[in-house]
PDB file of C-alpha atoms in Angstrom:
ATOM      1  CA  UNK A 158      57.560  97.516  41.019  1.00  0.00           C
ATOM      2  CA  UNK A 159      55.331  95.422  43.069  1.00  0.00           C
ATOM      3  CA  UNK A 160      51.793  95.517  42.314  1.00  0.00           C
ATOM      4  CA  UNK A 161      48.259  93.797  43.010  1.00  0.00           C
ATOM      5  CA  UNK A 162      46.386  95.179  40.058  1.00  0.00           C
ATOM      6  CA  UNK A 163      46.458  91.010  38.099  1.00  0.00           C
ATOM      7  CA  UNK A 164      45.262  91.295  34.967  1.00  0.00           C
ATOM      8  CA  UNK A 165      41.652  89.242  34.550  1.00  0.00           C
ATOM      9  CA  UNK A 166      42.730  87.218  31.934  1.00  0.00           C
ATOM     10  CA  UNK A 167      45.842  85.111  32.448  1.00  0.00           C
ATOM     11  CA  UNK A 168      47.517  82.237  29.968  1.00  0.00           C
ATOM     12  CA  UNK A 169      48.506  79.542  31.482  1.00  0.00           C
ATOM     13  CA  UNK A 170      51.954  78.171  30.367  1.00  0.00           C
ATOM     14  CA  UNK A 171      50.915  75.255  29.307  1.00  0.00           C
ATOM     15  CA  UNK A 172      48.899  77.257  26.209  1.00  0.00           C
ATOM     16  CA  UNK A 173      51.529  79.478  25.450  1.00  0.00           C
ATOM     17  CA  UNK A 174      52.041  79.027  21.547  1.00  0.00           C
ATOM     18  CA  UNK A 175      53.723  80.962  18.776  1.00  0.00           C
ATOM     19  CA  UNK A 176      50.591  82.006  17.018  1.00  0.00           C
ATOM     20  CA  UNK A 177      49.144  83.557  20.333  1.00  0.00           C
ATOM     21  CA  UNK A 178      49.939  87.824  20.747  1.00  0.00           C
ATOM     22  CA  UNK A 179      48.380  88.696  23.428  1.00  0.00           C
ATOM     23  CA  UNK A 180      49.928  87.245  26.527  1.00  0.00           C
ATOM     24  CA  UNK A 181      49.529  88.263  30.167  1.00  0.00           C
ATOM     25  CA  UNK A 182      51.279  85.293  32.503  1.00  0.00           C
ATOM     26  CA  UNK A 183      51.757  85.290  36.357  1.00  0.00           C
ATOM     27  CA  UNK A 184      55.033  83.624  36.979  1.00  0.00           C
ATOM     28  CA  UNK A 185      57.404  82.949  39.560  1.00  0.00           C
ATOM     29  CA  UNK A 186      61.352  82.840  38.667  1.00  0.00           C
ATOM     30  CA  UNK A 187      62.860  79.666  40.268  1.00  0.00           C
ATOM     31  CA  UNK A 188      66.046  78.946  38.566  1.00  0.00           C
ATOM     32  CA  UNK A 189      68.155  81.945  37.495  1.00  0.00           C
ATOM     33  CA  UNK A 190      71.628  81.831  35.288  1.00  0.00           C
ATOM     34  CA  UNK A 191      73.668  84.034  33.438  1.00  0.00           C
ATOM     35  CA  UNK A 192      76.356  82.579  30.458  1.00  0.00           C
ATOM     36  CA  UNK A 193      79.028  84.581  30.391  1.00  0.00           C
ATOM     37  CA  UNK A 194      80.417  86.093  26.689  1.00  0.00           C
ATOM     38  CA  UNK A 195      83.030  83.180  25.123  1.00  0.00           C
ATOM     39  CA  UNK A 196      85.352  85.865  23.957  1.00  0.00           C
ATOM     40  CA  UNK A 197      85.116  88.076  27.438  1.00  0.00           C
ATOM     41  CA  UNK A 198      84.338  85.816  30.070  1.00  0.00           C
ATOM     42  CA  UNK A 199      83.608  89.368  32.321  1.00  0.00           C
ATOM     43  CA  UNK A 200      80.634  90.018  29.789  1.00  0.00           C
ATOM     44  CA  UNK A 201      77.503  89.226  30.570  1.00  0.00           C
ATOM     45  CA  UNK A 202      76.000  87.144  27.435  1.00  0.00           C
ATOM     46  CA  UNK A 203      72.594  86.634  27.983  1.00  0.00           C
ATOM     47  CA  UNK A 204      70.499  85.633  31.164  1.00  0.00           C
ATOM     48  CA  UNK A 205      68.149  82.640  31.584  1.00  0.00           C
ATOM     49  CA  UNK A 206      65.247  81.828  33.781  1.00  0.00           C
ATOM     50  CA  UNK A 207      62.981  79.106  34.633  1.00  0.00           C
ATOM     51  CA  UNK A 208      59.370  80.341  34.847  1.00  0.00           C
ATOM     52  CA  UNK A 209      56.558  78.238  36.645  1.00  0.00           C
ATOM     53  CA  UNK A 210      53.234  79.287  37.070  1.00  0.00           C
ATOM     54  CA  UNK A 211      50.322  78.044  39.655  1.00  0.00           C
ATOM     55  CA  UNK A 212      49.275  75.233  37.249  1.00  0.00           C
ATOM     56  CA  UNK A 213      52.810  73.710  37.392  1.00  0.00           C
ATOM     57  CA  UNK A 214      53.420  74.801  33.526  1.00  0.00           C
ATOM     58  CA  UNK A 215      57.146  75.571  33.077  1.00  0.00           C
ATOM     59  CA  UNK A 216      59.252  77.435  30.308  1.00  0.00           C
ATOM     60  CA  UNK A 217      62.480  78.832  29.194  1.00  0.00           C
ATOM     61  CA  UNK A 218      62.493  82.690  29.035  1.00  0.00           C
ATOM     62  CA  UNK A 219      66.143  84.384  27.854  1.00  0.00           C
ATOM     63  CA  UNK A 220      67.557  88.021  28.116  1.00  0.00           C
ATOM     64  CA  UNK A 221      70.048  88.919  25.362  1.00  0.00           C
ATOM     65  CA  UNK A 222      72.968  90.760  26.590  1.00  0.00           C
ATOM     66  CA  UNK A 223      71.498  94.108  24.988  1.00  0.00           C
ATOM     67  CA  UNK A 224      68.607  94.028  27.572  1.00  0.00           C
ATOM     68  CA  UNK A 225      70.534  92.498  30.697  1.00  0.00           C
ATOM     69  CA  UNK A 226      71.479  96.005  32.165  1.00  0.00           C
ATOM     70  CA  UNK A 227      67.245  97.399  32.055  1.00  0.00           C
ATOM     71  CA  UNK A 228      66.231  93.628  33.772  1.00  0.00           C
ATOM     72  CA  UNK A 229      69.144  92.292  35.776  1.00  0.00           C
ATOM     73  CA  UNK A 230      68.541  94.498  39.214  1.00  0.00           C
ATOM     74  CA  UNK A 231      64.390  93.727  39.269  1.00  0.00           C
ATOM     75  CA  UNK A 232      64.146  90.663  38.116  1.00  0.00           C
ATOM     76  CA  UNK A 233      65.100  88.458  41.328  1.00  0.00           C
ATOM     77  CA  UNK A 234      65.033  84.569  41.652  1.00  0.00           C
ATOM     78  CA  UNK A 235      62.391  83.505  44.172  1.00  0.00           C
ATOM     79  CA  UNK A 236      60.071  86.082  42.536  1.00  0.00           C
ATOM     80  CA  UNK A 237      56.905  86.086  40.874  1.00  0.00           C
ATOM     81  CA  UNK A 238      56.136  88.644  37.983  1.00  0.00           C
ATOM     82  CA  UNK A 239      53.345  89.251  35.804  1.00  0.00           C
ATOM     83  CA  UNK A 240      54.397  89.653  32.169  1.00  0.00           C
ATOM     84  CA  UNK A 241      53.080  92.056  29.387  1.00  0.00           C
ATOM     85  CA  UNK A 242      54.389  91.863  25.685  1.00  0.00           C
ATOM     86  CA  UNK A 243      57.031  89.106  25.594  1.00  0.00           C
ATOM     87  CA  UNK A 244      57.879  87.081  22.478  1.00  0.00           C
ATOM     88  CA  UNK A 245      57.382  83.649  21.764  1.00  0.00           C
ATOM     89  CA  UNK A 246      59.976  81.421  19.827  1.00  0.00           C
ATOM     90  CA  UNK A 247      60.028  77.978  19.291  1.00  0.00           C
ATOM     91  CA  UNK A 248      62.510  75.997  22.298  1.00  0.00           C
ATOM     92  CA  UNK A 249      65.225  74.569  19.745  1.00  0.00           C
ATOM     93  CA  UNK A 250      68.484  75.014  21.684  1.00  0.00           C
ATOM     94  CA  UNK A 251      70.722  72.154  21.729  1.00  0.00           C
ATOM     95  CA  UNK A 252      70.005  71.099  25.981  1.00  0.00           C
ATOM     96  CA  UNK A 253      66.381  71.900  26.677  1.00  0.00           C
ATOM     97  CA  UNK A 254      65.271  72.980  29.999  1.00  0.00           C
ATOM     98  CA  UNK A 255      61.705  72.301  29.597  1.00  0.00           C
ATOM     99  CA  UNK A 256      59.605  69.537  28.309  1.00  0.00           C
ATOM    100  CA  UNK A 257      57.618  73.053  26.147  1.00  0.00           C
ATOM    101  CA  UNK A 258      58.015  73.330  22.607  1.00  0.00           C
ATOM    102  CA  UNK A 259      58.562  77.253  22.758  1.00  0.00           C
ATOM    103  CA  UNK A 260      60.137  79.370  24.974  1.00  0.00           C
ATOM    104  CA  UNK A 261      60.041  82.768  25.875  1.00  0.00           C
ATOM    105  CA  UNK A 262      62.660  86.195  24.824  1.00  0.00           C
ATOM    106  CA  UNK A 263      62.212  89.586  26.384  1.00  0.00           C
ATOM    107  CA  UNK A 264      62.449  92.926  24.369  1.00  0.00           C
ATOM    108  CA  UNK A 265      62.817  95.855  25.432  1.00  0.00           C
ATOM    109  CA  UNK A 266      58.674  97.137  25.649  1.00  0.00           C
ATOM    110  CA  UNK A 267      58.244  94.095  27.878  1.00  0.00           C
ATOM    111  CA  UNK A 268      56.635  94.735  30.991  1.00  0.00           C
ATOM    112  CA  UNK A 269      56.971  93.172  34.355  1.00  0.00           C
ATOM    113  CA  UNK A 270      55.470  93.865  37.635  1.00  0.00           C
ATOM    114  CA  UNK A 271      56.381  92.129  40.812  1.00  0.00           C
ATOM    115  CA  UNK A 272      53.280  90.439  42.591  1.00  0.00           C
ATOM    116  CA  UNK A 273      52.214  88.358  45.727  1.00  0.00           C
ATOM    117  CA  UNK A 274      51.775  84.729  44.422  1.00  0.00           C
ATOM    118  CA  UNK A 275      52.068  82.249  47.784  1.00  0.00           C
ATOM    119  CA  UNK A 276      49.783  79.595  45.652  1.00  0.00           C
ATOM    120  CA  UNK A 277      53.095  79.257  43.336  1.00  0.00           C
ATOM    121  CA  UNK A 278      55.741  77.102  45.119  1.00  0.00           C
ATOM    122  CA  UNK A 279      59.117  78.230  44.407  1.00  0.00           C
ATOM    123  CA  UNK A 280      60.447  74.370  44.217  1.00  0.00           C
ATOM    124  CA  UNK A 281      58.751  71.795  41.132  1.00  0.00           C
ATOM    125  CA  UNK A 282      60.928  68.909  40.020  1.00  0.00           C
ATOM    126  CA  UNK A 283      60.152  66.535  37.082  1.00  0.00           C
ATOM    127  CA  UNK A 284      62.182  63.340  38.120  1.00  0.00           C
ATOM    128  CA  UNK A 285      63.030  61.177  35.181  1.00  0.00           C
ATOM    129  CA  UNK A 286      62.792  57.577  35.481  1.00  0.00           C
ATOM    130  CA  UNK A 287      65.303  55.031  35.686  1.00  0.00           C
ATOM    131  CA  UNK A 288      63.767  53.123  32.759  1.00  0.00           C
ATOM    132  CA  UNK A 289      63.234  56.200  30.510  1.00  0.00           C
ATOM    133  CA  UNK A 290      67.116  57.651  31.739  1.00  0.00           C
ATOM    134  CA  UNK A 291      68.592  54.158  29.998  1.00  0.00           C
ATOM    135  CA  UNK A 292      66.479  54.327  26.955  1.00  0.00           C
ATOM    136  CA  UNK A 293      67.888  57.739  26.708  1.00  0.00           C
ATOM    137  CA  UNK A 294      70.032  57.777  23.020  1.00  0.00           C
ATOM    138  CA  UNK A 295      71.504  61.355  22.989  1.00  0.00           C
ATOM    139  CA  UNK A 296      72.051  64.217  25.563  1.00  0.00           C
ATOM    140  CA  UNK A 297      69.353  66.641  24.647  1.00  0.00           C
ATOM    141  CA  UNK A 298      67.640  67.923  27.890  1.00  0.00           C
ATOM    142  CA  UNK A 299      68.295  69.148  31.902  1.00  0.00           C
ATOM    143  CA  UNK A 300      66.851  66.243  33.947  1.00  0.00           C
ATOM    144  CA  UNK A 301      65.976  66.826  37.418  1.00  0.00           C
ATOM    145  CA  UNK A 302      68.057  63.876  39.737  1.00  0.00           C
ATOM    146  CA  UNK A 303      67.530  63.485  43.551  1.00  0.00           C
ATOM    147  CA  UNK A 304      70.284  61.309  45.518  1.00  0.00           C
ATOM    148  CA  UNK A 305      72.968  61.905  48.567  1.00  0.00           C
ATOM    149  CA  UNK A 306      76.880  62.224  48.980  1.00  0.00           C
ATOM    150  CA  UNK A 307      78.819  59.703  50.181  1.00  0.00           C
ATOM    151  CA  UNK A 308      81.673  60.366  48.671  1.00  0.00           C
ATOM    152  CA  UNK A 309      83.457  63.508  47.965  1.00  0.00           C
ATOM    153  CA  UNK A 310      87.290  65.096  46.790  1.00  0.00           C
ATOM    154  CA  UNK A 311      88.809  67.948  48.078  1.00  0.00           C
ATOM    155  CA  UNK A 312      88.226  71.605  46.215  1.00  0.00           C
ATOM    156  CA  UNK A 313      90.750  71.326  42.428  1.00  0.00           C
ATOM    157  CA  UNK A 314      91.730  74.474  40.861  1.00  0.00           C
ATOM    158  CA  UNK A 315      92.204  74.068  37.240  1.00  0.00           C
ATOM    159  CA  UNK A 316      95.749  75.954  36.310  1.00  0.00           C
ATOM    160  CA  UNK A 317      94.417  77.187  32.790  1.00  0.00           C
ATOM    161  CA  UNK A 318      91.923  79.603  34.166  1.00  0.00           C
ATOM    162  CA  UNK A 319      91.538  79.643  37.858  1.00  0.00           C
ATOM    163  CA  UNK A 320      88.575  77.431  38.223  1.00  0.00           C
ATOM    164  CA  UNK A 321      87.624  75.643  41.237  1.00  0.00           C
ATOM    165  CA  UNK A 322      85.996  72.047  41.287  1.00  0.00           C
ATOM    166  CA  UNK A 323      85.233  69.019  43.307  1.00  0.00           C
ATOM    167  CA  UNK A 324      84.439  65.578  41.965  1.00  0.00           C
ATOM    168  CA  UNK A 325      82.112  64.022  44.316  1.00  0.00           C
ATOM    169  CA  UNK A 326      80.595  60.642  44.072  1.00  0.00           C
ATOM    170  CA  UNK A 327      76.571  60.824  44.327  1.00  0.00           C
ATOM    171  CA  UNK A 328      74.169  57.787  45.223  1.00  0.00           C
ATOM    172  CA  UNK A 329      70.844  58.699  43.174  1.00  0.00           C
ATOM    173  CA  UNK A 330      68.032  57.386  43.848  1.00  0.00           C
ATOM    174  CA  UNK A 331      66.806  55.811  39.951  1.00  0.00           C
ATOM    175  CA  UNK A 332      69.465  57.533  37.906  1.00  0.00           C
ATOM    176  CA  UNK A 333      72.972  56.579  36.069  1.00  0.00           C
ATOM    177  CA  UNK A 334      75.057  58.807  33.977  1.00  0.00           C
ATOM    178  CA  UNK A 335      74.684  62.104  34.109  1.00  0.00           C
ATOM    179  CA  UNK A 336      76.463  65.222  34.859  1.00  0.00           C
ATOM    180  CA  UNK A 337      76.407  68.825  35.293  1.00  0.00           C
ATOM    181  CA  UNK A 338      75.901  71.614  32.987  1.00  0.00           C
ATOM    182  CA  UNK A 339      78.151  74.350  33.143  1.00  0.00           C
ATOM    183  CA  UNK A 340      75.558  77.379  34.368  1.00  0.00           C
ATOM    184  CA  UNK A 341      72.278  75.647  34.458  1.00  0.00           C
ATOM    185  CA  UNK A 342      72.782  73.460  37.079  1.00  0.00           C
ATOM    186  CA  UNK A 343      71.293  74.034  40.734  1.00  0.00           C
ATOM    187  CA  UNK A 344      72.367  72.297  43.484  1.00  0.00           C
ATOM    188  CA  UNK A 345      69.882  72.002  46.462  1.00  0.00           C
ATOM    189  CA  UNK A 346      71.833  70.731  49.854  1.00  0.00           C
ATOM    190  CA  UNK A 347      69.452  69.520  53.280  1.00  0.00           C
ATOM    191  CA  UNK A 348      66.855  71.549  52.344  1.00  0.00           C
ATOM    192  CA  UNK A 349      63.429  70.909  53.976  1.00  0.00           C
ATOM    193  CA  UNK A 350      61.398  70.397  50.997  1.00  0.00           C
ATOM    194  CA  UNK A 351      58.825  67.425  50.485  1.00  0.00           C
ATOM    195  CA  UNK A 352      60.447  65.935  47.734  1.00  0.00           C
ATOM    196  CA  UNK A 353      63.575  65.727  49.723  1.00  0.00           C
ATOM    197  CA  UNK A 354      61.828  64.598  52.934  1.00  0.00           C
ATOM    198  CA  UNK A 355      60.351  61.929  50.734  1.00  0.00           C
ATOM    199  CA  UNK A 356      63.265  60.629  49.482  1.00  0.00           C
ATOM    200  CA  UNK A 357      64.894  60.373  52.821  1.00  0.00           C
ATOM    201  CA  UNK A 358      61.729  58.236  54.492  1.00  0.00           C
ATOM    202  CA  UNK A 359      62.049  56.137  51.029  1.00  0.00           C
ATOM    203  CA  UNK A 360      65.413  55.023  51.916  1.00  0.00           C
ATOM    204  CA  UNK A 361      65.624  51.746  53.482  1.00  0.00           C
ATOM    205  CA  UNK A 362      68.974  49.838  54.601  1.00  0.00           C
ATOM    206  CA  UNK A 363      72.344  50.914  54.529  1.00  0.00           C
ATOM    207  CA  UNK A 364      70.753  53.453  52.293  1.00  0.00           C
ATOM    208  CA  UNK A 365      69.177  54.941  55.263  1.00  0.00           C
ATOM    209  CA  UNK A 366      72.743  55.827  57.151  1.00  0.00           C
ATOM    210  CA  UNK A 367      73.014  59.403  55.644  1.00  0.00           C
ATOM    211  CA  UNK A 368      74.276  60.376  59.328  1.00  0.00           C
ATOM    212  CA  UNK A 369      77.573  58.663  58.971  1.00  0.00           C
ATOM    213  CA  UNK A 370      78.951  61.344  57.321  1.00  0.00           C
ATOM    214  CA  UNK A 371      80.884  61.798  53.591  1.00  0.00           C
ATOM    215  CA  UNK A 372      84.190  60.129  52.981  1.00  0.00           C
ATOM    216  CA  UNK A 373      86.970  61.781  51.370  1.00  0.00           C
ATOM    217  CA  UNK A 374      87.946  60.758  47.901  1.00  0.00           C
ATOM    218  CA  UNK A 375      91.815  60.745  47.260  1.00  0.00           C
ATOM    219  CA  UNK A 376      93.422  63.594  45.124  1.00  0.00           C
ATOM    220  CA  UNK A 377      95.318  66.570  45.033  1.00  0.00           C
ATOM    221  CA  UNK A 378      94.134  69.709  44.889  1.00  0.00           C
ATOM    222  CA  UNK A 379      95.408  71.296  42.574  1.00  0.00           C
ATOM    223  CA  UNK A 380      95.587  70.112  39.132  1.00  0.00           C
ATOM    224  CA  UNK A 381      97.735  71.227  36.394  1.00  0.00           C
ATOM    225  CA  UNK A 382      95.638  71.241  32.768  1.00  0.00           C
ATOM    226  CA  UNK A 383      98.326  68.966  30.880  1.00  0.00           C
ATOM    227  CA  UNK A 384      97.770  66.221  34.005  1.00  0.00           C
ATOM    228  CA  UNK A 385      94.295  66.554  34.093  1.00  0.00           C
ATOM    229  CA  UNK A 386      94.239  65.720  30.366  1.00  0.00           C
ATOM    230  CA  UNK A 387      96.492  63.210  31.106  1.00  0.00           C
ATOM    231  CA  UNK A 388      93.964  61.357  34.120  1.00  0.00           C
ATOM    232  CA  UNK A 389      91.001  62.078  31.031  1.00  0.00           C
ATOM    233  CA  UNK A 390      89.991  58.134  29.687  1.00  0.00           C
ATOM    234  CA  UNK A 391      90.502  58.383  26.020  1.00  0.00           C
ATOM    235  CA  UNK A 392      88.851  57.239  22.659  1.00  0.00           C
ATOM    236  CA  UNK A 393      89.797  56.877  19.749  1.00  0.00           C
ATOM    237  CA  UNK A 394      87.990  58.185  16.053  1.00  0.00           C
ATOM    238  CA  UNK A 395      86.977  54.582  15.573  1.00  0.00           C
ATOM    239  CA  UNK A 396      85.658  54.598  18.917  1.00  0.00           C
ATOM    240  CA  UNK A 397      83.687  57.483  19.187  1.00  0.00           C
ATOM    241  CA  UNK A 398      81.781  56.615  15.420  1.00  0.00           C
ATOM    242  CA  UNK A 399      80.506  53.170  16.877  1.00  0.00           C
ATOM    243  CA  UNK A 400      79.676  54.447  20.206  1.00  0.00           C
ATOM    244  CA  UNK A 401      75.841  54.585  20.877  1.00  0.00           C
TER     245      UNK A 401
END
């Protein structure tokens, strides 16, 4: 339901904590996923949203696959919710979306009404340095990356489960080594956004032909499994205990 009746007293999400019960927030949704059940990949698992309020604060909130069916249909990306009677938990999953130390879980007396928020952007990025990115020791978090094609391979279906991909080659502006997640990951193409206006106007050079189009990376496209494993650059045991 859509409402304008805010409650007076709001916490930010930069204060949410585990100790603190009482919590009204005013959030918008910008980044909604579902993971799909490992044994039943037609299962819903659980669902997962990025929350940002007006003071920039972000946090993890997750729907277990119990609740999915009572929150799915009003609880739209794009959105922003005020939320009654949600639980805090401390943010120890293995890839962390969020730079919080808790995150958020629904149950089923939480409350959400939908509200008009224009002060709350739906777009915040968190760009990790190119010093800090190197430093990096262990794959522990999301990181926010901005760059442009210039490469790219034709659509692969994977012959194990029906999968499409496509490999393409990405020039980032301070950033090496990194990939996607399986359902985290959000893509934003020529969209007219500052921070991609900004990176544009900070390209200088050959950097700066983005009109000349994307070339086309050899490859088939489609893939068998056991020569896709094949093309995969292996290690060995030895290798993979000394590498850093």
């Amino acid at each position: 339901m859509t409402t304008n009746n805010i409650p007076s007293m709001l916490t930010p999400v930069s204060e949410i904590c585990g100790d603190k019960i009482e919590i009204n927030l005013k959030v918008k949704v910008i980044h909604l996923w579902i993971i799909p059940d490992r044994i039943n990949p037609t299962e819903n698992e659980s669902l997962h949203t990025l929350l940002l309020d007006e003071k920039c604060g972000k946090i993890h909130a997750t729907i277990q696959k119990n609740l999915i069916p009572h929150f799915k249909e009003i609880f739209l990306e794009g959105s922003t919710y005020v939320f009654e009677k949600i639980l805090v938990a401390l943010n120890d999953v293995s890839f962390t979306t969020t730079n919080h130390k808790d995150k958020l879980n629904f149950m089923g007396s939480t409350n959400l009404f939908k509200v008009n928020a224009p002060e709350i952007h739906i777009h915040h990025f968190e760009f990790m340095s190119f010093l800090n990115i190197l430093s990096s020791t262990k794959e522990d978090k999301l990181l926010d990356i901005i760059g442009h094609v210039d490469k790219k391979n034709s659509i692969k279906e994977i012959e194990k489960n029906g999968k499409k991909v496509m490999d393409i080659h990405l020039k980032i502006w301070s950033t090496m080594g990194v990939c996607n997640s399986f359902f985290e990951t959000k893509m934003l193409l020529n969209v007219d956004i500052p921070a991609i206006n900004d990176y544009k106007l900070r390209l200088t050079g050959e950097n700066a032909n983005l009109t000349q189009g994307v070339s086309q990376m050899t490859g088939s496209t489609i893939i068998p499994l056991a020569d896709d494993l094949l093309q995969t650059k292996k290690n060995t045991i030895e290798d993979l205990i000394e590498s850093t």
